[in-house]
Every structure is written in C-alpha cells, then in structure tokens.
Amino acid sequence: MSDFDDEEYESFELDGAGKPRESGAAPAEADDDLDDDDDLEDAAEDEIDFVLAAYREDGQPYVQALAKDLANDFDELIIQLRRLPGDAGALGFVSLVEEVFVLVRVRGQHVQVLLSDGDAAADWPIARDVADYLGEEIPDEDEDDDGEPMGDLGMLADLGLSEFDLTAIIDNLDLSSDQMLIEVADKLKLNPQFRKVAESVFN
C-alpha cells in the first residue's frame, strides 16, 4: 500500500447525515421486543466518541468524520457509507463511551458488521440495530457474563487484518473502544490520518 502524509485526509459531515430516526408510540399489540426498543434512549453527544468513515481510492487512504447522530442510526450510517467511493468498499467506525464499538463495511449492497460487545445491544440503539440486522438474540441484562463480540470477525481479512488479530484487539482489556479502533486502523494502514481525525472529534 502506498505511503501518505498527515495532510491527505478530509473531515466533514455529509449532507443529510445524522438525522435521528423518528420514533412513535408502539401499537398496543406490539411485542415486548418493540417495547424494549422504545425504552432505549439515543446516545447523547457526549457519549459518542466519534463516527468515522475510511476508504481507499486509487490506493490512497482517506478518513472522514461523519455526523455523530449516525451513532444512533445504523440504517442511515449504511446509507452514508454507501455514498462513498472506495476500491474495496467503505468502512464505518463508531465508538461509544470508550467501551463499545461498531465496525461496518459496505460494498454496494453487501454489508458486514461487527459489534465489539454483544451485551451492548441491551443498552445502545445502534448495538440493538446490529443485533437485529444479524438476527441475534438480545442478551439478558441480568446475565453477568462478559460480553462476546457479535458479527463478522473475519470481515477485514482481505484488507490485512485477520480474524485472529481482530479478536486479539477486542480482547485487550487495556484498550478503550476508541483505542481499539485506532489499532484496527493501524493494521489497515489508515494511520496517521485515522488517528488525527479521531482525536480532532473525540469527546
């Protein structure tokens, strides 16, 4: 992969990005799962570390900061990532409260996703959306087990980050979720751009 310098990145909000999903009262006959969805509050701005996108065009890496509201809307995040160019699709990186991250890869209609901690699906709307997208059950909030990753751990193998190495990053309890994503970016040779943009928008 080609070398690059600190100046070769962009940071901006995409038009139309981050519009929160409208929520109405669930119908009386709605099941308990829908009621649980309504009970989940959106992450506040100060709970969202960053929402970034990265892609390569003609081998050159680019990193962009996206609207933070996308951390509450998985479907809209996919739409915004799909608008980006990229030799191997676009990547989305979401970090919340330095504890949990969502990693998304979009290539046309093909979407791969990874949630660093499956237990987060009981706490955060985007994590719940990921569980729903994957068809996974929402973990019981009363369970004391450490959360396991949910999704495709091999989604970046063709880009140079193996399932083994990605698992090792997630299992490193000395790293916060934002630091985990910086490590992921490093393995994908997206730094120093990724680190610089992440630090510029970090809460």
XYZ file of C-alpha atoms in Angstrom:
203
model
C 0.000 0.000 0.000
C 1.230 3.492 -0.808
C 2.728 5.865 1.750
C 0.868 9.021 2.705
C 1.327 12.121 4.831
C -0.723 13.768 7.573
C -2.366 16.259 5.246
C -4.068 13.701 2.972
C -7.378 13.388 4.756
C -10.715 15.115 4.876
C -13.022 15.711 7.826
C -16.582 16.864 7.313
C -20.226 15.972 7.834
C -22.058 14.526 4.861
C -25.208 16.235 3.667
C -28.271 14.667 5.189
C -26.237 12.590 7.631
C -27.233 12.012 11.170
C -30.940 12.677 11.051
C -32.355 10.801 14.023
C -34.851 8.106 13.303
C -38.390 9.158 14.119
C -39.938 7.138 16.888
C -43.640 6.866 17.558
C -45.583 5.075 20.218
C -45.656 1.343 19.664
C -49.109 -0.060 18.870
C -50.930 -1.707 21.735
C -50.396 -5.138 20.235
C -46.628 -4.683 19.870
C -44.492 -7.380 21.430
C -42.070 -6.946 24.307
C -39.065 -6.595 21.986
C -40.548 -3.497 20.381
C -41.288 -2.075 23.814
C -37.653 -2.642 24.736
C -36.583 -0.766 21.606
C -38.702 2.220 22.621
C -37.108 2.194 26.079
C -33.587 2.593 24.705
C -32.513 6.217 24.693
C -30.247 7.550 21.958
C -26.646 8.059 22.895
C -26.074 11.673 23.872
C -23.417 13.666 22.028
C -21.032 13.446 24.967
C -21.432 9.641 24.955
C -20.363 9.361 21.308
C -16.580 9.299 20.983
C -16.574 9.524 17.203
C -18.175 8.321 13.984
C -15.617 7.982 11.182
C -15.525 6.624 7.656
C -12.474 5.376 5.793
C -11.906 4.197 2.256
C -9.215 3.912 -0.411
C -9.363 5.417 -3.846
C -6.615 4.537 -6.329
C -4.767 3.039 -3.372
C -4.796 6.292 -1.401
C -6.446 6.163 2.068
C -8.998 8.788 3.094
C -10.606 9.283 6.513
C -13.660 11.437 7.215
C -15.558 12.417 10.338
C -19.283 11.772 9.942
C -22.175 13.330 11.849
C -22.263 11.977 15.393
C -26.012 11.375 15.202
C -25.209 8.423 12.936
C -24.127 6.621 16.111
C -27.848 6.236 16.806
C -28.976 5.162 13.340
C -27.435 2.032 11.829
C -29.530 2.178 8.650
C -28.569 5.782 7.923
C -24.914 5.006 8.633
C -25.021 2.315 5.945
C -26.649 4.759 3.508
C -23.917 7.341 4.087
C -21.136 4.761 3.735
C -22.663 3.507 0.503
C -22.309 7.008 -0.977
C -18.535 6.968 -0.575
C -16.157 5.762 -3.267
C -13.687 3.038 -2.481
C -11.578 0.350 -4.093
C -12.792 -2.209 -1.529
C -15.874 -0.509 -0.133
C -16.145 1.948 2.744
C -15.606 1.320 6.441
C -17.565 2.892 9.273
C -16.164 3.182 12.799
C -18.376 4.091 15.785
C -17.091 4.304 19.363
C -19.370 4.887 22.360
C -18.358 5.909 25.896
C -14.897 4.409 25.294
C -16.444 0.984 25.963
C -18.065 -0.398 22.847
C -17.545 -0.056 19.120
C -19.397 -0.882 15.924
C -17.418 -1.600 12.766
C -19.245 -1.638 9.419
C -18.022 -2.490 5.931
C -20.208 -1.598 2.955
C -19.523 -2.774 -0.588
C -22.519 -1.980 -2.747
C -25.394 -3.991 -1.344
C -23.058 -6.187 0.705
C -22.852 -5.156 4.366
C -20.670 -6.720 7.053
C -20.789 -5.618 10.662
C -19.106 -6.284 13.983
C -20.208 -5.238 17.472
C -17.341 -5.432 19.952
C -19.579 -6.370 22.902
C -22.855 -8.189 22.315
C -24.160 -7.120 25.722
C -24.261 -3.536 24.443
C -27.352 -4.472 22.413
C -29.316 -4.114 25.656
C -28.071 -0.543 26.154
C -27.500 1.307 22.881
C -29.826 1.721 19.868
C -27.118 1.141 17.240
C -25.977 -2.024 19.032
C -29.605 -3.211 19.144
C -29.878 -2.466 15.421
C -26.746 -4.546 14.749
C -28.176 -7.488 16.704
C -31.444 -7.199 14.759
C -29.561 -6.996 11.442
C -27.598 -10.133 12.325
C -30.672 -11.949 13.606
C -29.042 -12.393 17.012
C -30.911 -12.529 20.305
C -30.580 -9.565 22.643
C -28.538 -10.651 25.688
C -30.283 -10.741 29.036
C -29.361 -7.641 31.033
C -29.297 -9.727 34.225
C -26.538 -12.020 32.953
C -23.114 -11.365 34.466
C -21.112 -12.966 31.644
C -18.556 -10.829 29.851
C -19.941 -9.727 26.512
C -18.684 -11.524 23.416
C -18.258 -9.884 20.020
C -21.249 -10.139 17.716
C -20.847 -10.263 13.944
C -18.155 -10.981 11.368
C -14.677 -11.123 12.913
C -13.196 -12.010 9.516
C -14.667 -9.033 7.674
C -11.288 -7.313 7.237
C -9.120 -10.344 6.482
C -8.687 -9.412 2.819
C -7.565 -5.931 3.892
C -4.777 -7.254 6.094
C -6.470 -7.733 9.479
C -7.097 -11.407 10.242
C -9.871 -12.730 12.454
C -7.218 -13.777 14.985
C -5.669 -10.301 15.144
C -9.031 -8.524 15.335
C -10.086 -10.810 18.178
C -6.825 -10.054 19.983
C -7.507 -6.320 19.745
C -11.014 -6.722 21.184
C -9.749 -8.983 23.965
C -7.124 -6.449 25.072
C -8.807 -5.029 28.172
C -6.112 -2.359 28.484
C -7.571 -0.619 25.418
C -10.678 1.540 25.366
C -13.009 1.120 22.384
C -11.655 4.211 20.627
C -8.112 2.904 21.075
C -9.196 -0.472 19.698
C -10.431 1.214 16.538
C -7.183 3.162 16.213
C -5.362 -0.182 16.447
C -7.648 -1.576 13.739
C -6.887 1.446 11.559
C -3.180 0.953 12.150
C -3.374 -2.648 10.944
C -5.254 -1.433 7.865
C -2.575 1.239 7.240
C -5.064 4.072 7.693
C -2.893 5.926 10.187
C -1.818 8.642 10.796
C -4.954 10.002 9.094
C -7.382 7.975 11.195
C -5.757 8.881 14.498
C -5.603 12.563 13.599
C -9.291 12.775 12.615
C -10.379 10.664 15.607
C -8.511 12.902 18.041
C -9.947 16.039 16.441
C -13.565 14.994 17.094
C -13.156 12.849 20.227
C -15.406 13.777 23.156
